[in-house]
Every structure is written in C-alpha cells, then in structure tokens.
C-alpha cells in the first residue's frame, strides 16, 4: 500500500528532510506503530505532522478528543498519551482490517481504557455522537471533509480546535478542476469548497500549516457552527 502523504509533501525537499530526520524520534509503543506503518506503507500522518500534534497536545492538554480516521492507531495513540486522569479519546474507522489492527495496538500499549474505537462510516456515526470535544482530528475521506465539518463544529467545545489533515493534495488543489484527473475531481471540489468556506469566515479563527500534505486548523470562537463570510 502506498502511503501518499509521505511522497507528496508541500515543502522543499531539504526542509522536509530536516523536519523528518532532526526532530527526536518517538519512543515506546508510538514509535513501534510508526515504524511498522512506514515499513508496510500504511497511511499514517508523516513524522513532521505527528511532532506538531504531539507538541499541541502537550501544550493544550485536551481531555476529550475525537479522531475521524483511525488507520492502525498511530495518531490516536500519540494523542492519547497526553490524556490526564479521566480523559478519553474516541476514534472512528470504517475498514475492518484497520479496526482490528488499531484495537490490538491499543490493547498492547495499555490504552484500552482511554480509547473508544467505533467501527463504521463517520457519516452515520457523527450525527449521533455526543460531545463536546476539546480537540478533533479529521484524517479520513477527503471528499467528505466539507460534509463532516458541520458535525465536527457542533461537537467541538467553545475554544476547541479542529485539525483537518491532507488538504493540499500535493498542491493540485490549487489547479483548475479540468486539469485534474476525473477520478479525483470530487476530492478536488470538496477540498476547495472546504478551504473557501473556512478561510473566508470571520466568526471562527483558522490557519494553514505546510506540514505533510497540508494541515488546516480551526478554533471555534462562535456559538454558531456555521462559517459566516467576511
């Protein structure tokens, strides 16, 4: 399986190499999962993105985390290690193989009590999920990001942060739609709609980071979950 996020970074190669090679490696179970995923080509967040999320969680100390897109449990394990007593993480994945691998990793690393793993399509689960969450990390079907956005904002606590991964598609998100292969036009359209909606809003704070294939950050700063344009 090709891990596309590792092969379409949006920064200069020498900068990327520095980010990946000169930041401290993780330890313990988190490192084991990361190493296994790299060797097997399983899609997980690249090291530079993981280091940022690790720093953010250490600084913010979220107590209620939601993840959409578990894969084999790398990012969930990374975030869950920052949970204090009583903290909890909920993660969603619709692929049975990923679900089983993540479940085993959580058990192996002693995280079973801190993590609830939900198997199914986020489109079915999100409308019925109870919040609020301090931090939400969305790393799933890119074409559905804009569809999942209202549910995420509704589940997010005031002042909470939503992280959305892989929003640049190797930079092709900026290309004209007719130049993009038909098989990825739905993703292209969905990501452009997402960026237009979020970046032009005046009622929620947002920023973009050129980590991996692009990371969009949103801070909930309004009681309305809608994004009001300037």
PDB file of N, CA and C in Angstrom, residues 70-167:
ATOM      1  N   UNK A  70      -8.973   6.185  11.924  1.00  0.00           N
ATOM      2  CA  UNK A  70      -8.061   5.581  12.900  1.00  0.00           C
ATOM      3  C   UNK A  70      -6.818   4.976  12.270  1.00  0.00           C
ATOM      4  N   UNK A  71      -6.982   4.357  11.082  1.00  0.00           N
ATOM      5  CA  UNK A  71      -5.925   3.528  10.480  1.00  0.00           C
ATOM      6  C   UNK A  71      -5.500   2.489  11.515  1.00  0.00           C
ATOM      7  N   UNK A  72      -4.200   2.354  11.795  1.00  0.00           N
ATOM      8  CA  UNK A  72      -3.778   1.322  12.748  1.00  0.00           C
ATOM      9  C   UNK A  72      -3.554   1.885  14.151  1.00  0.00           C
ATOM     10  N   UNK A  73      -3.999   3.113  14.372  1.00  0.00           N
ATOM     11  CA  UNK A  73      -3.991   3.659  15.717  1.00  0.00           C
ATOM     12  C   UNK A  73      -2.787   4.498  16.085  1.00  0.00           C
ATOM     13  N   UNK A  74      -1.998   4.936  15.105  1.00  0.00           N
ATOM     14  CA  UNK A  74      -0.803   5.717  15.420  1.00  0.00           C
ATOM     15  C   UNK A  74      -1.146   7.069  16.019  1.00  0.00           C
ATOM     16  N   UNK A  75      -1.911   7.881  15.291  1.00  0.00           N
ATOM     17  CA  UNK A  75      -2.209   9.228  15.788  1.00  0.00           C
ATOM     18  C   UNK A  75      -3.065   9.194  17.047  1.00  0.00           C
ATOM     19  N   UNK A  76      -3.964   8.217  17.153  1.00  0.00           N
ATOM     20  CA  UNK A  76      -4.772   8.096  18.377  1.00  0.00           C
ATOM     21  C   UNK A  76      -3.882   7.775  19.576  1.00  0.00           C
ATOM     22  N   UNK A  77      -2.933   6.865  19.396  1.00  0.00           N
ATOM     23  CA  UNK A  77      -2.005   6.520  20.477  1.00  0.00           C
ATOM     24  C   UNK A  77      -1.142   7.716  20.854  1.00  0.00           C
ATOM     25  N   UNK A  78      -0.729   8.460  19.838  1.00  0.00           N
ATOM     26  CA  UNK A  78       0.094   9.651  20.062  1.00  0.00           C
ATOM     27  C   UNK A  78      -0.654  10.675  20.911  1.00  0.00           C
ATOM     28  N   UNK A  79      -1.901  10.934  20.570  1.00  0.00           N
ATOM     29  CA  UNK A  79      -2.695  11.920  21.306  1.00  0.00           C
ATOM     30  C   UNK A  79      -3.129  11.412  22.676  1.00  0.00           C
ATOM     31  N   UNK A  80      -3.466  10.124  22.746  1.00  0.00           N
ATOM     32  CA  UNK A  80      -3.988   9.563  23.994  1.00  0.00           C
ATOM     33  C   UNK A  80      -2.960   9.565  25.109  1.00  0.00           C
ATOM     34  N   UNK A  81      -1.681   9.536  24.765  1.00  0.00           N
ATOM     35  CA  UNK A  81      -0.668   9.518  25.822  1.00  0.00           C
ATOM     36  C   UNK A  81      -0.616  10.840  26.600  1.00  0.00           C
ATOM     37  N   UNK A  82      -1.276  11.882  26.072  1.00  0.00           N
ATOM     38  CA  UNK A  82      -1.319  13.175  26.755  1.00  0.00           C
ATOM     39  C   UNK A  82      -2.568  13.338  27.622  1.00  0.00           C
ATOM     40  N   UNK A  83      -3.480  12.376  27.565  1.00  0.00           N
ATOM     41  CA  UNK A  83      -4.698  12.465  28.370  1.00  0.00           C
ATOM     42  C   UNK A  83      -4.375  12.303  29.852  1.00  0.00           C
ATOM     43  N   UNK A  84      -4.942  13.165  30.668  1.00  0.00           N
ATOM     44  CA  UNK A  84      -4.787  13.059  32.110  1.00  0.00           C
ATOM     45  C   UNK A  84      -5.856  12.118  32.655  1.00  0.00           C
ATOM     46  N   UNK A  85      -5.842  11.888  33.969  1.00  0.00           N
ATOM     47  CA  UNK A  85      -6.844  11.022  34.590  1.00  0.00           C
ATOM     48  C   UNK A  85      -8.248  11.489  34.229  1.00  0.00           C
ATOM     49  N   UNK A  86      -9.061  10.566  33.754  1.00  0.00           N
ATOM     50  CA  UNK A  86     -10.431  10.900  33.374  1.00  0.00           C
ATOM     51  C   UNK A  86     -10.579  11.331  31.936  1.00  0.00           C
ATOM     52  N   UNK A  87      -9.459  11.568  31.234  1.00  0.00           N
ATOM     53  CA  UNK A  87      -9.518  11.964  29.832  1.00  0.00           C
ATOM     54  C   UNK A  87      -9.848  10.782  28.940  1.00  0.00           C
ATOM     55  N   UNK A  88     -10.402  11.071  27.767  1.00  0.00           N
ATOM     56  CA  UNK A  88     -10.817   9.980  26.874  1.00  0.00           C
ATOM     57  C   UNK A  88     -10.711  10.402  25.407  1.00  0.00           C
ATOM     58  N   UNK A  89     -10.436   9.438  24.568  1.00  0.00           N
ATOM     59  CA  UNK A  89     -10.352   9.647  23.125  1.00  0.00           C
ATOM     60  C   UNK A  89     -11.299   8.692  22.421  1.00  0.00           C
ATOM     61  N   UNK A  90     -12.055   9.209  21.474  1.00  0.00           N
ATOM     62  CA  UNK A  90     -12.954   8.406  20.642  1.00  0.00           C
ATOM     63  C   UNK A  90     -12.450   8.468  19.208  1.00  0.00           C
ATOM     64  N   UNK A  91     -12.331   7.323  18.565  1.00  0.00           N
ATOM     65  CA  UNK A  91     -11.827   7.301  17.195  1.00  0.00           C
ATOM     66  C   UNK A  91     -12.710   6.415  16.319  1.00  0.00           C
ATOM     67  N   UNK A  92     -12.853   6.812  15.054  1.00  0.00           N
ATOM     68  CA  UNK A  92     -13.789   6.163  14.128  1.00  0.00           C
ATOM     69  C   UNK A  92     -13.042   5.649  12.898  1.00  0.00           C
ATOM     70  N   UNK A  93     -13.329   4.408  12.506  1.00  0.00           N
ATOM     71  CA  UNK A  93     -12.800   3.897  11.233  1.00  0.00           C
ATOM     72  C   UNK A  93     -13.774   2.888  10.644  1.00  0.00           C
ATOM     73  N   UNK A  94     -13.868   2.886   9.310  1.00  0.00           N
ATOM     74  CA  UNK A  94     -14.843   2.015   8.651  1.00  0.00           C
ATOM     75  C   UNK A  94     -14.229   0.778   8.012  1.00  0.00           C
ATOM     76  N   UNK A  95     -12.900   0.641   8.111  1.00  0.00           N
ATOM     77  CA  UNK A  95     -12.243  -0.509   7.493  1.00  0.00           C
ATOM     78  C   UNK A  95     -11.970  -1.590   8.543  1.00  0.00           C
ATOM     79  N   UNK A  96     -12.557  -2.775   8.412  1.00  0.00           N
ATOM     80  CA  UNK A  96     -12.401  -3.836   9.413  1.00  0.00           C
ATOM     81  C   UNK A  96     -10.942  -4.189   9.713  1.00  0.00           C
ATOM     82  N   UNK A  97     -10.099  -4.254   8.684  1.00  0.00           N
ATOM     83  CA  UNK A  97      -8.701  -4.620   8.907  1.00  0.00           C
ATOM     84  C   UNK A  97      -7.999  -3.572   9.765  1.00  0.00           C
ATOM     85  N   UNK A  98      -8.218  -2.292   9.449  1.00  0.00           N
ATOM     86  CA  UNK A  98      -7.620  -1.215  10.233  1.00  0.00           C
ATOM     87  C   UNK A  98      -8.161  -1.238  11.661  1.00  0.00           C
ATOM     88  N   UNK A  99      -9.455  -1.474  11.788  1.00  0.00           N
ATOM     89  CA  UNK A  99     -10.110  -1.512  13.098  1.00  0.00           C
ATOM     90  C   UNK A  99      -9.449  -2.566  13.984  1.00  0.00           C
ATOM     91  N   UNK A 100      -9.236  -3.756  13.437  1.00  0.00           N
ATOM     92  CA  UNK A 100      -8.657  -4.841  14.218  1.00  0.00           C
ATOM     93  C   UNK A 100      -7.205  -4.560  14.580  1.00  0.00           C
ATOM     94  N   UNK A 101      -6.454  -3.988  13.642  1.00  0.00           N
ATOM     95  CA  UNK A 101      -5.052  -3.665  13.927  1.00  0.00           C
ATOM     96  C   UNK A 101      -4.953  -2.582  14.998  1.00  0.00           C
ATOM     97  N   UNK A 102      -5.803  -1.568  14.890  1.00  0.00           N
ATOM     98  CA  UNK A 102      -5.800  -0.492  15.885  1.00  0.00           C
ATOM     99  C   UNK A 102      -6.183  -1.033  17.253  1.00  0.00           C
ATOM    100  N   UNK A 103      -7.183  -1.880  17.292  1.00  0.00           N
ATOM    101  CA  UNK A 103      -7.644  -2.463  18.554  1.00  0.00           C
ATOM    102  C   UNK A 103      -6.507  -3.207  19.249  1.00  0.00           C
ATOM    103  N   UNK A 104      -5.756  -3.988  18.491  1.00  0.00           N
ATOM    104  CA  UNK A 104      -4.629  -4.737  19.057  1.00  0.00           C
ATOM    105  C   UNK A 104      -3.540  -3.791  19.559  1.00  0.00           C
ATOM    106  N   UNK A 105      -3.285  -2.728  18.811  1.00  0.00           N
ATOM    107  CA  UNK A 105      -2.261  -1.767  19.237  1.00  0.00           C
ATOM    108  C   UNK A 105      -2.661  -1.050  20.521  1.00  0.00           C
ATOM    109  N   UNK A 106      -3.930  -0.690  20.642  1.00  0.00           N
ATOM    110  CA  UNK A 106      -4.401  -0.022  21.857  1.00  0.00           C
ATOM    111  C   UNK A 106      -4.274  -0.950  23.068  1.00  0.00           C
ATOM    112  N   UNK A 107      -4.623  -2.208  22.871  1.00  0.00           N
ATOM    113  CA  UNK A 107      -4.526  -3.188  23.957  1.00  0.00           C
ATOM    114  C   UNK A 107      -3.068  -3.413  24.348  1.00  0.00           C
ATOM    115  N   UNK A 108      -2.218  -3.550  23.350  1.00  0.00           N
ATOM    116  CA  UNK A 108      -0.795  -3.809  23.590  1.00  0.00           C
ATOM    117  C   UNK A 108      -0.140  -2.672  24.365  1.00  0.00           C
ATOM    118  N   UNK A 109      -0.565  -1.449  24.085  1.00  0.00           N
ATOM    119  CA  UNK A 109       0.070  -0.283  24.703  1.00  0.00           C
ATOM    120  C   UNK A 109      -0.680   0.251  25.915  1.00  0.00           C
ATOM    121  N   UNK A 110      -1.605  -0.539  26.431  1.00  0.00           N
ATOM    122  CA  UNK A 110      -2.295  -0.171  27.655  1.00  0.00           C
ATOM    123  C   UNK A 110      -3.220   1.019  27.526  1.00  0.00           C
ATOM    124  N   UNK A 111      -3.797   1.217  26.344  1.00  0.00           N
ATOM    125  CA  UNK A 111      -4.654   2.376  26.103  1.00  0.00           C
ATOM    126  C   UNK A 111      -6.134   2.011  25.983  1.00  0.00           C
ATOM    127  N   UNK A 112      -6.439   0.759  26.212  1.00  0.00           N
ATOM    128  CA  UNK A 112      -7.807   0.274  26.016  1.00  0.00           C
ATOM    129  C   UNK A 112      -8.831   1.054  26.831  1.00  0.00           C
ATOM    130  N   UNK A 113      -8.469   1.450  28.046  1.00  0.00           N
ATOM    131  CA  UNK A 113      -9.409   2.165  28.921  1.00  0.00           C
ATOM    132  C   UNK A 113      -9.556   3.634  28.547  1.00  0.00           C
ATOM    133  N   UNK A 114      -8.587   4.160  27.811  1.00  0.00           N
ATOM    134  CA  UNK A 114      -8.620   5.574  27.447  1.00  0.00           C
ATOM    135  C   UNK A 114      -9.217   5.833  26.072  1.00  0.00           C
ATOM    136  N   UNK A 115      -9.376   4.770  25.273  1.00  0.00           N
ATOM    137  CA  UNK A 115      -9.798   4.946  23.884  1.00  0.00           C
ATOM    138  C   UNK A 115     -11.042   4.122  23.588  1.00  0.00           C
ATOM    139  N   UNK A 116     -12.031   4.758  22.978  1.00  0.00           N
ATOM    140  CA  UNK A 116     -13.202   4.067  22.440  1.00  0.00           C
ATOM    141  C   UNK A 116     -13.062   4.018  20.931  1.00  0.00           C
ATOM    142  N   UNK A 117     -13.032   2.818  20.383  1.00  0.00           N
ATOM    143  CA  UNK A 117     -12.871   2.614  18.951  1.00  0.00           C
ATOM    144  C   UNK A 117     -14.218   2.246  18.349  1.00  0.00           C
ATOM    145  N   UNK A 118     -14.709   3.102  17.449  1.00  0.00           N
ATOM    146  CA  UNK A 118     -16.004   2.881  16.812  1.00  0.00           C
ATOM    147  C   UNK A 118     -15.802   2.430  15.372  1.00  0.00           C
ATOM    148  N   UNK A 119     -16.418   1.317  15.023  1.00  0.00           N
ATOM    149  CA  UNK A 119     -16.304   0.796  13.661  1.00  0.00           C
ATOM    150  C   UNK A 119     -17.536   1.213  12.856  1.00  0.00           C
ATOM    151  N   UNK A 120     -17.302   1.859  11.713  1.00  0.00           N
ATOM    152  CA  UNK A 120     -18.402   2.278  10.863  1.00  0.00           C
ATOM    153  C   UNK A 120     -18.071   3.530  10.095  1.00  0.00           C
ATOM    154  N   UNK A 121     -19.009   3.981   9.290  1.00  0.00           N
ATOM    155  CA  UNK A 121     -18.826   5.177   8.481  1.00  0.00           C
ATOM    156  C   UNK A 121     -19.088   6.415   9.343  1.00  0.00           C
ATOM    157  N   UNK A 122     -18.160   7.362   9.303  1.00  0.00           N
ATOM    158  CA  UNK A 122     -18.315   8.585  10.087  1.00  0.00           C
ATOM    159  C   UNK A 122     -19.597   9.326   9.724  1.00  0.00           C
ATOM    160  N   UNK A 123     -20.042   9.199   8.473  1.00  0.00           N
ATOM    161  CA  UNK A 123     -21.278   9.865   8.050  1.00  0.00           C
ATOM    162  C   UNK A 123     -22.476   9.365   8.842  1.00  0.00           C
ATOM    163  N   UNK A 124     -22.425   8.116   9.290  1.00  0.00           N
ATOM    164  CA  UNK A 124     -23.513   7.544  10.083  1.00  0.00           C
ATOM    165  C   UNK A 124     -23.321   7.785  11.575  1.00  0.00           C
ATOM    166  N   UNK A 125     -22.061   7.842  12.016  1.00  0.00           N
ATOM    167  CA  UNK A 125     -21.755   7.935  13.442  1.00  0.00           C
ATOM    168  C   UNK A 125     -21.801   9.372  13.963  1.00  0.00           C
ATOM    169  N   UNK A 126     -21.242  10.311  13.207  1.00  0.00           N
ATOM    170  CA  UNK A 126     -21.127  11.690  13.680  1.00  0.00           C
ATOM    171  C   UNK A 126     -22.456  12.332  14.089  1.00  0.00           C
ATOM    172  N   UNK A 127     -23.548  12.147  13.319  1.00  0.00           N
ATOM    173  CA  UNK A 127     -24.807  12.802  13.710  1.00  0.00           C
ATOM    174  C   UNK A 127     -25.345  12.347  15.060  1.00  0.00           C
ATOM    175  N   UNK A 128     -24.928  11.163  15.518  1.00  0.00           N
ATOM    176  CA  UNK A 128     -25.455  10.607  16.761  1.00  0.00           C
ATOM    177  C   UNK A 128     -24.447  10.617  17.905  1.00  0.00           C
ATOM    178  N   UNK A 129     -23.296  11.215  17.667  1.00  0.00           N
ATOM    179  CA  UNK A 129     -22.244  11.250  18.674  1.00  0.00           C
ATOM    180  C   UNK A 129     -22.486  12.386  19.660  1.00  0.00           C
ATOM    181  N   UNK A 130     -22.125  12.170  20.907  1.00  0.00           N
ATOM    182  CA  UNK A 130     -22.281  13.194  21.936  1.00  0.00           C
ATOM    183  C   UNK A 130     -20.941  13.837  22.256  1.00  0.00           C
ATOM    184  N   UNK A 131     -20.913  15.157  22.328  1.00  0.00           N
ATOM    185  CA  UNK A 131     -19.717  15.902  22.685  1.00  0.00           C
ATOM    186  C   UNK A 131     -19.859  16.464  24.084  1.00  0.00           C
ATOM    187  N   UNK A 132     -19.160  17.551  24.399  1.00  0.00           N
ATOM    188  CA  UNK A 132     -18.242  18.229  23.481  1.00  0.00           C
ATOM    189  C   UNK A 132     -16.837  17.631  23.550  1.00  0.00           C
ATOM    190  N   UNK A 133     -16.022  17.973  22.527  1.00  0.00           N
ATOM    191  CA  UNK A 133     -14.629  17.550  22.474  1.00  0.00           C
ATOM    192  C   UNK A 133     -13.738  18.791  22.473  1.00  0.00           C
ATOM    193  N   UNK A 134     -12.604  18.683  23.159  1.00  0.00           N
ATOM    194  CA  UNK A 134     -11.632  19.780  23.179  1.00  0.00           C
ATOM    195  C   UNK A 134     -10.843  19.843  21.874  1.00  0.00           C
ATOM    196  N   UNK A 135     -10.616  18.650  21.301  1.00  0.00           N
ATOM    197  CA  UNK A 135      -9.785  18.537  20.102  1.00  0.00           C
ATOM    198  C   UNK A 135     -10.388  17.490  19.185  1.00  0.00           C
ATOM    199  N   UNK A 136     -10.490  17.829  17.903  1.00  0.00           N
ATOM    200  CA  UNK A 136     -10.963  16.876  16.896  1.00  0.00           C
ATOM    201  C   UNK A 136      -9.919  16.816  15.785  1.00  0.00           C
ATOM    202  N   UNK A 137      -9.545  15.600  15.421  1.00  0.00           N
ATOM    203  CA  UNK A 137      -8.586  15.400  14.337  1.00  0.00           C
ATOM    204  C   UNK A 137      -9.273  14.612  13.229  1.00  0.00           C
ATOM    205  N   UNK A 138      -9.405  15.235  12.053  1.00  0.00           N
ATOM    206  CA  UNK A 138     -10.073  14.615  10.917  1.00  0.00           C
ATOM    207  C   UNK A 138      -9.042  14.227   9.860  1.00  0.00           C
ATOM    208  N   UNK A 139      -8.950  12.927   9.616  1.00  0.00           N
ATOM    209  CA  UNK A 139      -7.994  12.395   8.647  1.00  0.00           C
ATOM    210  C   UNK A 139      -8.642  11.187   7.984  1.00  0.00           C
ATOM    211  N   UNK A 140      -9.642  11.463   7.161  1.00  0.00           N
ATOM    212  CA  UNK A 140     -10.429  10.380   6.579  1.00  0.00           C
ATOM    213  C   UNK A 140     -10.661  10.661   5.091  1.00  0.00           C
ATOM    214  N   UNK A 141     -11.866  10.379   4.605  1.00  0.00           N
ATOM    215  CA  UNK A 141     -12.189  10.581   3.193  1.00  0.00           C
ATOM    216  C   UNK A 141     -12.187  12.076   2.867  1.00  0.00           C
ATOM    217  N   UNK A 142     -11.243  12.500   2.033  1.00  0.00           N
ATOM    218  CA  UNK A 142     -11.038  13.928   1.776  1.00  0.00           C
ATOM    219  C   UNK A 142     -12.258  14.582   1.119  1.00  0.00           C
ATOM    220  N   UNK A 143     -12.954  13.846   0.262  1.00  0.00           N
ATOM    221  CA  UNK A 143     -14.120  14.400  -0.416  1.00  0.00           C
ATOM    222  C   UNK A 143     -15.259  14.702   0.555  1.00  0.00           C
ATOM    223  N   UNK A 144     -15.219  14.076   1.734  1.00  0.00           N
ATOM    224  CA  UNK A 144     -16.305  14.245   2.705  1.00  0.00           C
ATOM    225  C   UNK A 144     -15.979  15.239   3.815  1.00  0.00           C
ATOM    226  N   UNK A 145     -14.798  15.826   3.779  1.00  0.00           N
ATOM    227  CA  UNK A 145     -14.419  16.776   4.821  1.00  0.00           C
ATOM    228  C   UNK A 145     -15.468  17.876   4.985  1.00  0.00           C
ATOM    229  N   UNK A 146     -15.870  18.462   3.874  1.00  0.00           N
ATOM    230  CA  UNK A 146     -16.803  19.585   3.948  1.00  0.00           C
ATOM    231  C   UNK A 146     -18.175  19.113   4.442  1.00  0.00           C
ATOM    232  N   UNK A 147     -18.503  17.850   4.190  1.00  0.00           N
ATOM    233  CA  UNK A 147     -19.758  17.271   4.686  1.00  0.00           C
ATOM    234  C   UNK A 147     -19.693  17.023   6.191  1.00  0.00           C
ATOM    235  N   UNK A 148     -18.523  16.592   6.661  1.00  0.00           N
ATOM    236  CA  UNK A 148     -18.348  16.301   8.092  1.00  0.00           C
ATOM    237  C   UNK A 148     -18.158  17.567   8.931  1.00  0.00           C
ATOM    238  N   UNK A 149     -17.767  18.657   8.287  1.00  0.00           N
ATOM    239  CA  UNK A 149     -17.423  19.884   9.007  1.00  0.00           C
ATOM    240  C   UNK A 149     -18.509  20.373   9.961  1.00  0.00           C
ATOM    241  N   UNK A 150     -19.775  20.491   9.551  1.00  0.00           N
ATOM    242  CA  UNK A 150     -20.809  20.987  10.480  1.00  0.00           C
ATOM    243  C   UNK A 150     -20.960  20.104  11.716  1.00  0.00           C
ATOM    244  N   UNK A 151     -20.862  18.788  11.532  1.00  0.00           N
ATOM    245  CA  UNK A 151     -20.966  17.880  12.669  1.00  0.00           C
ATOM    246  C   UNK A 151     -19.799  18.089  13.631  1.00  0.00           C
ATOM    247  N   UNK A 152     -18.609  18.265  13.072  1.00  0.00           N
ATOM    248  CA  UNK A 152     -17.430  18.478  13.906  1.00  0.00           C
ATOM    249  C   UNK A 152     -17.550  19.774  14.705  1.00  0.00           C
ATOM    250  N   UNK A 153     -18.005  20.827  14.055  1.00  0.00           N
ATOM    251  CA  UNK A 153     -18.144  22.102  14.747  1.00  0.00           C
ATOM    252  C   UNK A 153     -19.196  22.010  15.845  1.00  0.00           C
ATOM    253  N   UNK A 154     -20.237  21.251  15.607  1.00  0.00           N
ATOM    254  CA  UNK A 154     -21.275  21.061  16.612  1.00  0.00           C
ATOM    255  C   UNK A 154     -20.740  20.290  17.821  1.00  0.00           C
ATOM    256  N   UNK A 155     -19.833  19.344  17.567  1.00  0.00           N
ATOM    257  CA  UNK A 155     -19.280  18.519  18.635  1.00  0.00           C
ATOM    258  C   UNK A 155     -18.124  19.192  19.366  1.00  0.00           C
ATOM    259  N   UNK A 156     -17.593  20.250  18.777  1.00  0.00           N
ATOM    260  CA  UNK A 156     -16.423  20.925  19.338  1.00  0.00           C
ATOM    261  C   UNK A 156     -16.833  21.894  20.444  1.00  0.00           C
ATOM    262  N   UNK A 157     -16.097  21.858  21.544  1.00  0.00           N
ATOM    263  CA  UNK A 157     -16.341  22.786  22.647  1.00  0.00           C
ATOM    264  C   UNK A 157     -15.912  24.195  22.237  1.00  0.00           C
ATOM    265  N   UNK A 158     -16.484  25.208  22.869  1.00  0.00           N
ATOM    266  CA  UNK A 158     -16.067  26.578  22.590  1.00  0.00           C
ATOM    267  C   UNK A 158     -14.585  26.729  22.909  1.00  0.00           C
ATOM    268  N   UNK A 159     -13.837  27.249  21.974  1.00  0.00           N
ATOM    269  CA  UNK A 159     -12.399  27.363  22.140  1.00  0.00           C
ATOM    270  C   UNK A 159     -11.651  26.113  21.738  1.00  0.00           C
ATOM    271  N   UNK A 160     -12.384  25.075  21.364  1.00  0.00           N
ATOM    272  CA  UNK A 160     -11.769  23.821  20.936  1.00  0.00           C
ATOM    273  C   UNK A 160     -11.151  23.945  19.559  1.00  0.00           C
ATOM    274  N   UNK A 161     -10.300  22.988  19.218  1.00  0.00           N
ATOM    275  CA  UNK A 161      -9.557  23.029  17.964  1.00  0.00           C
ATOM    276  C   UNK A 161      -9.900  21.833  17.087  1.00  0.00           C
ATOM    277  N   UNK A 162     -10.138  22.113  15.820  1.00  0.00           N
ATOM    278  CA  UNK A 162     -10.349  21.088  14.805  1.00  0.00           C
ATOM    279  C   UNK A 162      -9.142  21.081  13.875  1.00  0.00           C
ATOM    280  N   UNK A 163      -8.499  19.923  13.736  1.00  0.00           N
ATOM    281  CA  UNK A 163      -7.384  19.744  12.811  1.00  0.00           C
ATOM    282  C   UNK A 163      -7.861  18.901  11.639  1.00  0.00           C
ATOM    283  N   UNK A 164      -7.598  19.375  10.423  1.00  0.00           N
ATOM    284  CA  UNK A 164      -8.001  18.637   9.226  1.00  0.00           C
ATOM    285  C   UNK A 164      -6.751  18.385   8.387  1.00  0.00           C
ATOM    286  N   UNK A 165      -6.446  17.116   8.154  1.00  0.00           N
ATOM    287  CA  UNK A 165      -5.190  16.735   7.506  1.00  0.00           C
ATOM    288  C   UNK A 165      -5.347  16.553   5.996  1.00  0.00           C
ATOM    289  N   UNK A 166      -4.239  16.711   5.286  1.00  0.00           N
ATOM    290  CA  UNK A 166      -4.153  16.434   3.836  1.00  0.00           C
ATOM    291  C   UNK A 166      -5.113  17.289   3.009  1.00  0.00           C
ATOM    292  N   UNK A 167      -5.005  18.593   3.149  1.00  0.00           N
ATOM    293  CA  UNK A 167      -5.931  19.472   2.427  1.00  0.00           C
ATOM    294  C   UNK A 167      -5.346  20.029   1.126  1.00  0.00           C
TER     295      UNK A 167
END
